[in-house]
PDB file of C-alpha atoms in Angstrom:
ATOM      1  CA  UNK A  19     -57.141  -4.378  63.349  1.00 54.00           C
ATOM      2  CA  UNK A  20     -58.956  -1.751  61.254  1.00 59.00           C
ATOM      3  CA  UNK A  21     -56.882  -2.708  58.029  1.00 57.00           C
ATOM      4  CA  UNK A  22     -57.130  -6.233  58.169  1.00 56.00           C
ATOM      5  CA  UNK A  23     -61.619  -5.626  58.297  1.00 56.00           C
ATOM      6  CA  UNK A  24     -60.625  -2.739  55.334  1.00 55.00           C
ATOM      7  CA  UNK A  25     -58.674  -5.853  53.157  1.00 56.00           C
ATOM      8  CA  UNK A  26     -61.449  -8.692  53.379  1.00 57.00           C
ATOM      9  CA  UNK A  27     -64.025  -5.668  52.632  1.00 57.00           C
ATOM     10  CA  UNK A  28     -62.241  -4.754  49.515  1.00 55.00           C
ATOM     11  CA  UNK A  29     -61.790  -8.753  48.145  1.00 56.00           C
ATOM     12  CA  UNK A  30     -64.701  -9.520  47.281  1.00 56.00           C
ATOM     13  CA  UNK A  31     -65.462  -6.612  45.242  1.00 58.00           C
ATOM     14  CA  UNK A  32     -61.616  -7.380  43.154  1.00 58.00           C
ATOM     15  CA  UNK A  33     -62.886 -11.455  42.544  1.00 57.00           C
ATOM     16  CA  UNK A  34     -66.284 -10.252  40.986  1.00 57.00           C
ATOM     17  CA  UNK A  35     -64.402  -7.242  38.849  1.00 57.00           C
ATOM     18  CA  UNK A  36     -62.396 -10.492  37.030  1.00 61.00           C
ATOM     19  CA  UNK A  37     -65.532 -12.713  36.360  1.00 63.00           C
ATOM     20  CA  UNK A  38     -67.329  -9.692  34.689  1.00 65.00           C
ATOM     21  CA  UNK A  39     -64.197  -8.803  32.108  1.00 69.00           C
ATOM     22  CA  UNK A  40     -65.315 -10.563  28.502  1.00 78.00           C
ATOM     23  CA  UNK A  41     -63.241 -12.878  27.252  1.00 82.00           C
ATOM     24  CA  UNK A  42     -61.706 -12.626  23.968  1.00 80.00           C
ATOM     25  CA  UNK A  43     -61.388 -15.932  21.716  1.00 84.00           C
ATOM     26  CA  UNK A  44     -57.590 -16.013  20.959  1.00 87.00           C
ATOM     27  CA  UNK A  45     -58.514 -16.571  17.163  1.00 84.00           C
ATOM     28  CA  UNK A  46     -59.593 -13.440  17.243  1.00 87.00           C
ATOM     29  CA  UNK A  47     -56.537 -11.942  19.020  1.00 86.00           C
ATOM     30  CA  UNK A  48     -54.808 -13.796  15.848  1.00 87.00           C
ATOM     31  CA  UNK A  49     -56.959 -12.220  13.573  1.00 87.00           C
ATOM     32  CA  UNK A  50     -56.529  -8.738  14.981  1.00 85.00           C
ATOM     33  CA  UNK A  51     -52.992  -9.104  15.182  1.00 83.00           C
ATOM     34  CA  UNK A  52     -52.565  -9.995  11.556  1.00 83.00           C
ATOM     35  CA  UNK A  53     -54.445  -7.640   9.825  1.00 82.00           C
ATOM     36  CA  UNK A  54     -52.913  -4.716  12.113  1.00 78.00           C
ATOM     37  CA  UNK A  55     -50.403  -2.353  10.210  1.00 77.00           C
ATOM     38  CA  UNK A  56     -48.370   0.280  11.257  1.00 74.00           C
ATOM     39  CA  UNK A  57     -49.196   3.373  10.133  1.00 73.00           C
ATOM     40  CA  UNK A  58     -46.165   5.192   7.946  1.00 74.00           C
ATOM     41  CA  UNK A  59     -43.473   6.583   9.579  1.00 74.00           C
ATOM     42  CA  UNK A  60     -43.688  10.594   9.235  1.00 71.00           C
ATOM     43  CA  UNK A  61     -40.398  11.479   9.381  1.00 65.00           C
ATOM     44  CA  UNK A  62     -39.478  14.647  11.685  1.00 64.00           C
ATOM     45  CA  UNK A  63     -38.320  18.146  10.319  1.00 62.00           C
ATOM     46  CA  UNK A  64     -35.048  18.055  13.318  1.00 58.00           C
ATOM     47  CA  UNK A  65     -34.169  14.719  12.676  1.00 53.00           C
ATOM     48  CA  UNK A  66     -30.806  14.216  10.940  1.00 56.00           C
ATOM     49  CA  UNK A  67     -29.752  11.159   8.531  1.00 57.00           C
ATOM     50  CA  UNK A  68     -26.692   9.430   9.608  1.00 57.00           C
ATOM     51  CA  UNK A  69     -25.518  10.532   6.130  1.00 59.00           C
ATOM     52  CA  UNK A  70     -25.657  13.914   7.742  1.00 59.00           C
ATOM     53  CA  UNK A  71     -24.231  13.429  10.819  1.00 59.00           C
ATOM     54  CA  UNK A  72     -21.138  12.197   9.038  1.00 59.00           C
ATOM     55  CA  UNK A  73     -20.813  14.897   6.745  1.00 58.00           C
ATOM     56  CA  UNK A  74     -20.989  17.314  10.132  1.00 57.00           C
ATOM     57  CA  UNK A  75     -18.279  15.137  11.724  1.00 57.00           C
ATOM     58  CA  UNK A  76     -15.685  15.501   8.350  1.00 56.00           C
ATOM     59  CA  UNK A  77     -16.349  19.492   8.056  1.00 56.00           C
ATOM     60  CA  UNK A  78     -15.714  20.187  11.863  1.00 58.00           C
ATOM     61  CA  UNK A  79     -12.245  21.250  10.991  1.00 57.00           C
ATOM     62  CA  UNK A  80     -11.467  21.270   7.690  1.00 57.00           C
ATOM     63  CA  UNK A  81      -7.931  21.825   6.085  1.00 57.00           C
ATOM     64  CA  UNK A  82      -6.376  19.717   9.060  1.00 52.00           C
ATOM     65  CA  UNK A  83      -4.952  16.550   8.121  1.00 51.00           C
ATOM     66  CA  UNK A  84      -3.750  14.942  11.773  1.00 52.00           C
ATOM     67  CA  UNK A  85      -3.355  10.810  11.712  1.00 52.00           C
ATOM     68  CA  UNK A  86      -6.821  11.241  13.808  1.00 54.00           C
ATOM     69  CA  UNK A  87      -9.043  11.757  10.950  1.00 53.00           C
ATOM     70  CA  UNK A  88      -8.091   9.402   8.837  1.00 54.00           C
ATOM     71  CA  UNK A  89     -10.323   7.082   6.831  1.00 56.00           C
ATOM     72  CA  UNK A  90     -10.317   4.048   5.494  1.00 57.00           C
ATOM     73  CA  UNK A  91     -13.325   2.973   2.956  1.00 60.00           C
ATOM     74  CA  UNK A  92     -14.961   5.749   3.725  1.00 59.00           C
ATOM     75  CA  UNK A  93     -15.198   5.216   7.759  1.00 61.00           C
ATOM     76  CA  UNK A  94     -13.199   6.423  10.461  1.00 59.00           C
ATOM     77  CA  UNK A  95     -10.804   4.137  11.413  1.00 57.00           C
ATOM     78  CA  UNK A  96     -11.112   3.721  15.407  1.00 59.00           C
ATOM     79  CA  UNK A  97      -7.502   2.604  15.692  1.00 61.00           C
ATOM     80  CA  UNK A  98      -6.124   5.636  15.237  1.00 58.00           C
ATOM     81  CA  UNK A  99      -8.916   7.615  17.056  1.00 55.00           C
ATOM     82  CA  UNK A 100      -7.418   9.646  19.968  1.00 57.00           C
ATOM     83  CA  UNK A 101      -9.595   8.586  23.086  1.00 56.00           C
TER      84      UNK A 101
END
């Protein structure tokens, strides 16, 4: 019985904590919205360029030519990939 007097206690208190909270015009959520810009992206000193992470990929064993390597235009070609 003690946490059913401890609920309609608290109630009251949650109804009046929703009337108080100011109410924002939506035009003005609009207007916020659309003049909001991201700030530039800063890029980080350890993070790698997919340009780079192909280049690591050719050069992991260099001087072997096995039919898994091979490349078409430039990509691997998955066909041939050995799984």
């Amino acid at each position: 019985m003690a946490y059913s007097k401890q609920v309609t206690r608290l109630s009251p208190q949650k109804t009046t904590e929703k009337k108080n909270r100011k109410r924002v015009p939506f035009h003005e959520l609009l207007l916020k919205l659309s003049t909001f810009k991201f700030p530039p992206k800063i890029a980080a000193p350890c993070s790698r360029t997919k340009q780079a992470k192909s280049n690591k990929r050719e050069n992991k064993h260099p001087g072997s030519s096995s039919p898994v390597e091979t490349k078409i235009n430039g990509t691997i070609n998955r066909s041939t990939h050995k799984i």
